[in-house]
Amino acid sequence: MNKLKLTILFLFMSLAASAQRLAVESLKLRPNDLSARNIKNQRHDLNGKPCALLKVMVLDDITKCSSGNIGDIVTEGPVKLIYITSATPSIELSFQYHYPLTINFADYGYKYLEGNSTYELNLVDELQMMLGNGNLTPNTQSNNVSQNSITAVTPANKIEESANKVEQSTSKVEESDSQSNNAQQNTYNTNDAGRKLTAIEVAELVKVGEKFYDIGLYSSAFENLHQAAEQGHVPSQYNIGVMYKKGQGVDINLKEAAKWYLKAANQGYTEAQYNIGAMLYEGKGVEQNYKEAFNWFLKAANSGNVNAQRELGSMYIDGKGVEPDFDQAVYWYKKGAEQGDEDCKATLKLLVTNNFLHRLSKRTPSALQKDSF
């Protein structure tokens, strides 16, 4: 009996010790998570190189990260954000309720954590991991010991009960965080079996893409905006056309530019209507077609696009894609002039003057005499 008590006591001490230690469940690169590149939160080392973002999932507070971290640890519920320099091979984390834990990145296939990349580190209690792996079962004590005797002589059941609660709590937190994390990951994943992204996910793509574009990171901007465009986001379709035309983040491809302009134009996007009209007029990326160019200019002009209004005036004067019509030319140049377009103002003034002189030249001397004072 004494031997049995010693065995149970030893087991209890082992369980108690393991309950205070954490273990690494997984360390994974999240290539589709662009949080590390978020301009507002991005951090750099002393040499100006961007840091990696380590998202630590743990049910405890991290009080310290030794070596390699830049700035304070950010706590977002069960998720802790730590920015690590790209030359750091390992870190040691200290916790409020658990023993410190050293993580060597090489043990998980990473020599270092790359800058501008996001990694996810999942930590769990050793006890929970042991129970989950089947290395320890609730009946380890002995089949010969009654349930009452175990309850009477050791609090191991409380540890087991606590472990179960932790496991359930962890499961709920992981499920909640997984939904949040997966939403962000799936936002950037175009290979997810053709899954239709939610409006929120598409909006996040656009937000990130536009931020990259504003600071000149065109490749990253193109990647995000292209995914949004493929999901049917009309302004992104137009922007992808612009980037193909200018060679921003992608090789110049006028045919692709025209394709994306047309997608947005067919959905009523005014700037795209003007741009596809211009490409049809010039025969760039598409076969030259003045009539089709005129039709797209007309749609854009009716929506108030001043460039299209100017082009319509010109086409009515030259008779390209439409029969020459002086009055219509004046009408559209006047529309553009009313919006402050200097070219329209100058052309309109010239047209009105020439028209007056032209009509004046056809009048008879008697008619001129009647108009004189």
Short mmCIF file of C-alpha atoms in Angstrom, two decimals:
data_model
loop_
_atom_site.label_atom_id
_atom_site.label_comp_id
_atom_site.label_asym_id
_atom_site.label_seq_id
_atom_site.Cartn_x
_atom_site.Cartn_y
_atom_site.Cartn_z
CA MET A 1 0.00 0.00 0.00
CA ASN A 2 2.84 2.38 0.84
CA LYS A 3 4.41 1.58 -2.51
CA LEU A 4 1.13 2.40 -4.21
CA LYS A 5 0.88 5.71 -2.33
CA LEU A 6 4.41 6.62 -3.38
CA THR A 7 3.56 5.80 -6.98
CA ILE A 8 0.46 7.97 -6.87
CA LEU A 9 2.38 10.81 -5.18
CA PHE A 10 5.09 10.63 -7.83
CA LEU A 11 2.45 10.73 -10.54
CA PHE A 12 0.80 13.75 -8.94
CA MET A 13 4.11 15.61 -8.73
CA SER A 14 4.81 14.83 -12.38
CA LEU A 15 1.38 16.07 -13.40
CA ALA A 16 1.75 19.23 -11.32
CA ALA A 17 5.14 19.96 -12.84
CA SER A 18 3.97 19.34 -16.40
CA ALA A 19 0.96 21.57 -15.86
CA GLN A 20 3.35 24.50 -15.32
CA ARG A 21 5.31 23.92 -18.52
CA LEU A 22 4.45 24.86 -22.05
CA ALA A 23 5.31 22.99 -25.22
CA VAL A 24 5.39 24.00 -28.87
CA GLU A 25 2.50 22.46 -30.73
CA SER A 26 3.42 24.06 -34.07
CA LEU A 27 5.41 26.84 -35.71
CA LYS A 28 4.29 27.67 -39.23
CA LEU A 29 4.91 30.34 -41.84
CA ARG A 30 1.71 32.08 -42.93
CA PRO A 31 2.63 33.32 -46.44
CA ASN A 32 -0.82 34.74 -47.11
CA ASP A 33 -0.93 36.75 -43.90
CA LEU A 34 0.46 40.21 -44.69
CA SER A 35 0.23 41.56 -41.14
CA ALA A 36 4.02 41.90 -40.94
CA ARG A 37 3.89 44.35 -43.84
CA ASN A 38 1.20 46.53 -42.32
CA ILE A 39 2.64 50.02 -42.61
CA LYS A 40 1.09 51.24 -39.35
CA ASN A 41 2.56 48.42 -37.25
CA GLN A 42 5.67 47.40 -39.20
CA ARG A 43 8.92 47.42 -37.22
CA HIS A 44 12.57 47.46 -38.29
CA ASP A 45 15.87 46.48 -36.69
CA LEU A 46 18.71 48.92 -36.03
CA ASN A 47 19.92 48.50 -39.61
CA GLY A 48 16.55 49.41 -41.02
CA LYS A 49 15.68 45.86 -42.09
CA PRO A 50 12.03 44.81 -41.64
CA CYS A 51 11.21 42.41 -38.82
CA ALA A 52 9.25 39.18 -38.94
CA LEU A 53 5.96 39.04 -37.06
CA LEU A 54 5.51 36.10 -34.70
CA LYS A 55 1.91 35.49 -33.63
CA VAL A 56 2.00 33.45 -30.42
CA MET A 57 -1.19 31.59 -29.50
CA VAL A 58 -1.04 30.87 -25.76
CA LEU A 59 -3.39 30.94 -22.76
CA ASP A 60 -1.04 32.95 -20.57
CA ASP A 61 0.57 36.36 -20.54
CA ILE A 62 4.05 36.68 -22.03
CA THR A 63 6.03 38.89 -19.70
CA LYS A 64 9.30 38.94 -21.60
CA CYS A 65 10.96 37.90 -24.85
CA SER A 66 14.73 37.74 -24.62
CA SER A 67 16.96 38.49 -27.62
CA GLY A 68 15.85 39.51 -31.06
CA ASN A 69 12.54 41.22 -30.39
CA ILE A 70 11.91 44.83 -31.36
CA GLY A 71 9.52 46.94 -29.30
CA ASP A 72 6.88 45.84 -26.85
CA ILE A 73 4.85 42.65 -27.01
CA VAL A 74 1.32 43.36 -28.21
CA THR A 75 -1.46 41.36 -26.55
CA GLU A 76 -4.68 40.71 -28.43
CA GLY A 77 -6.53 38.23 -26.22
CA PRO A 78 -4.96 34.79 -26.64
CA VAL A 79 -2.76 36.13 -29.45
CA LYS A 80 0.53 37.84 -28.65
CA LEU A 81 2.39 39.74 -31.35
CA ILE A 82 6.18 39.76 -31.21
CA TYR A 83 8.39 41.41 -33.84
CA ILE A 84 11.62 39.45 -34.35
CA THR A 85 14.74 40.54 -36.25
CA SER A 86 15.59 38.42 -39.26
CA ALA A 87 18.98 37.42 -37.80
CA THR A 88 17.56 35.83 -34.64
CA PRO A 89 17.93 32.00 -34.48
CA SER A 90 16.06 31.49 -31.20
CA ILE A 91 14.07 33.26 -28.51
CA GLU A 92 13.23 32.64 -24.85
CA LEU A 93 9.76 33.52 -23.66
CA SER A 94 8.83 34.18 -20.03
CA PHE A 95 5.25 33.78 -18.81
CA GLN A 96 3.15 34.83 -15.85
CA TYR A 97 2.04 31.32 -14.85
CA HIS A 98 4.39 28.98 -16.70
CA TYR A 99 8.10 28.26 -16.77
CA PRO A 100 10.21 30.07 -19.41
CA LEU A 101 10.39 28.36 -22.78
CA THR A 102 13.19 28.49 -25.35
CA ILE A 103 12.27 28.11 -29.01
CA ASN A 104 14.99 27.27 -31.53
CA PHE A 105 13.59 28.06 -34.95
CA ALA A 106 15.82 25.48 -36.61
CA ASP A 107 13.94 22.73 -34.74
CA TYR A 108 10.91 23.61 -36.84
CA GLY A 109 12.63 24.04 -40.19
CA TYR A 110 13.49 27.73 -40.07
CA LYS A 111 17.06 28.94 -39.67
CA TYR A 112 15.74 32.44 -39.12
CA LEU A 113 12.39 34.15 -39.39
CA GLU A 114 12.34 36.19 -42.59
CA GLY A 115 11.57 39.89 -42.43
CA ASN A 116 8.17 41.07 -43.66
CA SER A 117 6.81 37.55 -43.08
CA THR A 118 4.23 36.35 -40.56
CA TYR A 119 4.63 33.17 -38.50
CA GLU A 120 2.21 31.46 -36.14
CA LEU A 121 3.46 29.79 -32.95
CA ASN A 122 0.99 27.63 -31.02
CA LEU A 123 1.85 26.85 -27.39
CA VAL A 124 -0.03 24.42 -25.14
CA ASP A 125 0.42 22.94 -21.65
CA GLU A 126 2.64 19.87 -21.66
CA LEU A 127 -0.12 18.07 -19.79
CA GLN A 128 -2.60 18.91 -22.49
CA MET A 129 -0.19 17.76 -25.16
CA MET A 130 0.49 14.50 -23.31
CA LEU A 131 -3.22 13.82 -22.94
CA GLY A 132 -3.82 14.74 -26.54
CA ASN A 133 -1.03 12.45 -27.80
CA GLY A 134 -2.22 9.49 -25.74
CA ASN A 135 0.99 9.30 -23.68
CA LEU A 136 -0.98 9.62 -20.47
CA THR A 137 -4.52 8.48 -19.81
CA PRO A 138 -6.78 9.17 -16.83
CA ASN A 139 -6.50 5.53 -15.76
CA THR A 140 -2.70 5.40 -15.65
CA GLN A 141 -2.67 4.97 -11.88
CA SER A 142 -3.83 1.36 -11.74
CA ASN A 143 -6.84 -0.70 -12.59
CA ASN A 144 -6.58 -2.27 -9.14
CA VAL A 145 -7.17 1.00 -7.31
CA SER A 146 -10.76 1.99 -6.70
CA GLN A 147 -12.10 5.36 -7.80
CA ASN A 148 -12.77 6.31 -4.18
CA SER A 149 -9.23 5.59 -3.05
CA ILE A 150 -7.77 7.77 -5.80
CA THR A 151 -10.08 10.60 -4.86
CA ALA A 152 -9.21 10.21 -1.19
CA VAL A 153 -5.43 10.11 -1.37
CA THR A 154 -4.50 12.45 -4.25
CA PRO A 155 -5.73 15.61 -6.02
CA ALA A 156 -4.75 14.14 -9.38
CA ASN A 157 -8.40 14.19 -10.39
CA LYS A 158 -8.46 17.94 -9.87
CA ILE A 159 -5.46 18.28 -12.16
CA GLU A 160 -7.16 16.08 -14.72
CA GLU A 161 -10.37 18.10 -14.36
CA SER A 162 -8.40 21.32 -14.68
CA ALA A 163 -6.60 19.97 -17.71
CA ASN A 164 -9.91 19.12 -19.32
CA LYS A 165 -11.16 22.65 -18.68
CA VAL A 166 -7.98 24.09 -20.13
CA GLU A 167 -8.35 21.82 -23.14
CA GLN A 168 -11.95 22.89 -23.65
CA SER A 169 -11.06 26.55 -23.15
CA THR A 170 -8.10 26.22 -25.50
CA SER A 171 -10.31 24.56 -28.06
CA LYS A 172 -12.82 27.42 -27.92
CA VAL A 173 -10.10 30.07 -28.12
CA GLU A 174 -8.33 28.24 -30.93
CA GLU A 175 -11.62 27.88 -32.79
CA SER A 176 -12.41 31.58 -32.36
CA ASP A 177 -8.89 32.68 -33.27
CA SER A 178 -8.79 30.20 -36.12
CA GLN A 179 -11.91 31.75 -37.59
CA SER A 180 -10.37 35.20 -37.33
CA ASN A 181 -6.97 34.10 -38.60
CA ASN A 182 -8.38 31.98 -41.39
CA ALA A 183 -10.57 34.86 -42.51
CA GLN A 184 -7.44 36.94 -43.04
CA GLN A 185 -5.52 34.08 -44.65
CA ASN A 186 -8.35 33.14 -46.97
CA THR A 187 -8.67 36.78 -47.95
CA TYR A 188 -5.40 36.42 -49.83
CA ASN A 189 -5.83 32.82 -51.01
CA THR A 190 -7.04 32.56 -54.58
CA ASN A 191 -6.42 28.82 -54.72
CA ASP A 192 -9.00 27.92 -52.09
CA ALA A 193 -10.99 25.67 -54.44
CA GLY A 194 -12.46 28.72 -56.18
CA ARG A 195 -14.11 29.87 -52.98
CA LYS A 196 -16.08 33.11 -53.28
CA LEU A 197 -14.64 35.57 -50.78
CA THR A 198 -16.86 37.60 -48.51
CA ALA A 199 -17.28 41.34 -49.00
CA ILE A 200 -15.18 41.93 -45.87
CA GLU A 201 -12.36 39.76 -47.21
CA VAL A 202 -12.38 41.53 -50.57
CA ALA A 203 -12.39 44.91 -48.81
CA GLU A 204 -9.31 43.85 -46.85
CA LEU A 205 -7.55 42.86 -50.07
CA VAL A 206 -8.33 46.24 -51.58
CA LYS A 207 -7.24 48.11 -48.44
CA VAL A 208 -3.89 46.33 -48.30
CA GLY A 209 -3.36 46.57 -52.04
CA GLU A 210 -4.00 50.29 -52.15
CA LYS A 211 -1.63 50.89 -49.23
CA PHE A 212 1.12 49.01 -51.05
CA TYR A 213 0.42 50.99 -54.20
CA ASP A 214 0.61 54.31 -52.35
CA ILE A 215 4.11 53.56 -51.08
CA GLY A 216 5.36 52.16 -54.38
CA LEU A 217 5.33 48.43 -53.54
CA TYR A 218 3.67 47.64 -56.83
CA SER A 219 4.25 43.87 -56.90
CA SER A 220 2.48 43.41 -53.58
CA ALA A 221 -0.20 45.87 -54.61
CA PHE A 222 -0.80 43.98 -57.84
CA GLU A 223 -1.05 40.64 -56.02
CA ASN A 224 -3.77 41.88 -53.68
CA LEU A 225 -5.71 43.98 -56.17
CA HIS A 226 -5.62 41.22 -58.79
CA GLN A 227 -7.28 38.83 -56.35
CA ALA A 228 -9.93 41.43 -55.56
CA ALA A 229 -10.45 42.02 -59.28
CA GLU A 230 -10.94 38.31 -59.89
CA GLN A 231 -13.60 38.36 -57.19
CA GLY A 232 -15.49 40.98 -59.21
CA HIS A 233 -14.40 44.15 -57.41
CA VAL A 234 -14.91 46.72 -60.18
CA PRO A 235 -12.47 49.49 -59.08
CA SER A 236 -9.76 46.84 -58.69
CA GLN A 237 -10.46 45.59 -62.20
CA TYR A 238 -9.85 49.11 -63.45
CA ASN A 239 -6.70 49.47 -61.31
CA ILE A 240 -5.30 46.19 -62.62
CA GLY A 241 -5.84 47.54 -66.13
CA VAL A 242 -3.85 50.64 -65.19
CA MET A 243 -1.01 48.54 -63.73
CA TYR A 244 -0.83 46.33 -66.82
CA LYS A 245 -0.72 49.42 -69.02
CA LYS A 246 1.99 51.15 -66.98
CA GLY A 247 3.97 48.04 -66.04
CA GLN A 248 3.53 48.57 -62.30
CA GLY A 249 4.23 45.35 -60.40
CA VAL A 250 3.84 43.39 -63.63
CA ASP A 251 5.22 43.46 -67.17
CA ILE A 252 3.49 45.86 -69.56
CA ASN A 253 0.71 44.01 -71.33
CA LEU A 254 -1.71 46.20 -73.26
CA LYS A 255 -3.91 43.26 -74.20
CA GLU A 256 -4.41 42.41 -70.52
CA ALA A 257 -4.93 46.08 -69.73
CA ALA A 258 -7.71 46.28 -72.31
CA LYS A 259 -9.28 43.09 -70.95
CA TRP A 260 -9.50 44.44 -67.42
CA TYR A 261 -10.66 47.88 -68.56
CA LEU A 262 -13.43 46.19 -70.50
CA LYS A 263 -14.52 44.14 -67.47
CA ALA A 264 -14.88 47.29 -65.38
CA ALA A 265 -16.38 49.31 -68.25
CA ASN A 266 -19.12 46.74 -68.79
CA GLN A 267 -20.10 47.25 -65.15
CA GLY A 268 -20.43 51.00 -65.55
CA TYR A 269 -17.06 52.17 -64.24
CA THR A 270 -16.63 55.57 -65.91
CA GLU A 271 -12.82 55.78 -65.93
CA ALA A 272 -12.62 52.30 -67.42
CA GLN A 273 -15.12 53.29 -70.12
CA TYR A 274 -12.93 56.21 -71.10
CA ASN A 275 -9.72 54.12 -71.04
CA ILE A 276 -11.07 51.27 -73.15
CA GLY A 277 -12.39 53.93 -75.54
CA ALA A 278 -8.92 55.47 -75.77
CA MET A 279 -7.31 52.08 -76.47
CA LEU A 280 -9.87 51.36 -79.19
CA TYR A 281 -9.27 54.81 -80.69
CA GLU A 282 -5.49 54.33 -80.75
CA GLY A 283 -5.55 50.61 -81.57
CA LYS A 284 -3.39 49.70 -78.55
CA GLY A 285 -3.96 46.25 -77.06
CA VAL A 286 -7.03 45.91 -79.29
CA GLU A 287 -7.88 46.35 -82.94
CA GLN A 288 -8.50 49.98 -83.80
CA ASN A 289 -12.20 50.76 -83.99
CA TYR A 290 -13.37 54.38 -84.04
CA LYS A 291 -17.04 53.50 -83.82
CA GLU A 292 -16.59 51.38 -80.68
CA ALA A 293 -14.30 54.04 -79.24
CA PHE A 294 -17.02 56.64 -79.85
CA ASN A 295 -19.61 54.46 -78.08
CA TRP A 296 -17.44 54.07 -74.97
CA PHE A 297 -16.54 57.77 -74.94
CA LEU A 298 -20.24 58.60 -75.13
CA LYS A 299 -21.03 56.43 -72.11
CA ALA A 300 -18.21 57.97 -70.08
CA ALA A 301 -19.09 61.50 -71.21
CA ASN A 302 -22.70 61.07 -70.17
CA SER A 303 -21.41 60.14 -66.73
CA GLY A 304 -19.45 63.38 -66.57
CA ASN A 305 -15.96 62.24 -67.61
CA VAL A 306 -14.34 65.42 -68.93
CA ASN A 307 -11.69 63.56 -70.97
CA ALA A 308 -14.41 61.65 -72.79
CA GLN A 309 -16.33 64.88 -73.40
CA ARG A 310 -13.25 66.41 -75.00
CA GLU A 311 -12.70 63.33 -77.18
CA LEU A 312 -16.31 63.36 -78.33
CA GLY A 313 -15.95 66.99 -79.41
CA SER A 314 -12.89 66.07 -81.42
CA MET A 315 -14.55 63.05 -83.05
CA TYR A 316 -17.57 65.13 -84.06
CA ILE A 317 -15.23 67.66 -85.70
CA ASP A 318 -13.10 65.04 -87.50
CA GLY A 319 -15.95 62.68 -88.32
CA LYS A 320 -14.22 59.65 -86.80
CA GLY A 321 -16.65 56.94 -85.70
CA VAL A 322 -19.56 59.33 -86.24
CA GLU A 323 -20.85 61.77 -88.87
CA PRO A 324 -19.33 65.25 -88.54
CA ASP A 325 -21.55 67.53 -86.54
CA PHE A 326 -20.39 71.01 -85.61
CA ASP A 327 -23.19 71.67 -83.16
CA GLN A 328 -22.52 68.39 -81.29
CA ALA A 329 -18.83 69.21 -81.18
CA VAL A 330 -19.62 72.58 -79.61
CA TYR A 331 -22.03 70.90 -77.20
CA TRP A 332 -19.41 68.47 -75.83
CA TYR A 333 -16.59 71.01 -75.74
CA LYS A 334 -18.92 73.27 -73.79
CA LYS A 335 -19.64 70.43 -71.35
CA GLY A 336 -15.93 69.99 -70.77
CA ALA A 337 -15.36 73.73 -70.45
CA GLU A 338 -18.04 73.94 -67.79
CA GLN A 339 -15.97 71.50 -65.74
CA GLY A 340 -12.93 73.74 -66.04
CA ASP A 341 -11.03 71.85 -68.75
CA GLU A 342 -8.65 74.37 -70.33
CA ASP A 343 -8.36 72.48 -73.64
CA CYS A 344 -12.12 72.45 -74.00
CA LYS A 345 -12.28 76.16 -73.21
CA ALA A 346 -9.64 77.03 -75.79
CA THR A 347 -11.14 74.80 -78.50
CA LEU A 348 -14.64 76.05 -77.80
CA LYS A 349 -13.51 79.67 -78.12
CA LEU A 350 -11.77 78.86 -81.40
CA LEU A 351 -14.81 77.03 -82.76
CA VAL A 352 -17.21 79.84 -81.87
CA THR A 353 -14.91 82.46 -83.40
CA ASN A 354 -14.37 80.52 -86.62
CA ASN A 355 -18.06 79.78 -86.91
CA PHE A 356 -18.91 83.47 -86.54
CA LEU A 357 -16.36 84.43 -89.20
CA HIS A 358 -17.57 81.64 -91.47
CA ARG A 359 -21.18 82.82 -91.24
CA LEU A 360 -20.12 86.44 -91.55
CA SER A 361 -18.30 85.73 -94.81
CA LYS A 362 -21.52 84.39 -96.39
CA ARG A 363 -23.62 87.41 -95.58
CA THR A 364 -24.45 90.03 -98.31
CA PRO A 365 -23.34 93.68 -98.07
CA SER A 366 -27.00 94.70 -97.66
CA ALA A 367 -27.32 92.39 -94.71
CA LEU A 368 -24.19 93.86 -93.18
CA GLN A 369 -25.62 97.33 -93.76
CA LYS A 370 -28.74 96.44 -91.83
CA ASP A 371 -26.66 95.32 -88.84
CA SER A 372 -24.58 98.52 -88.79
CA PHE A 373 -25.27 101.36 -86.41
#
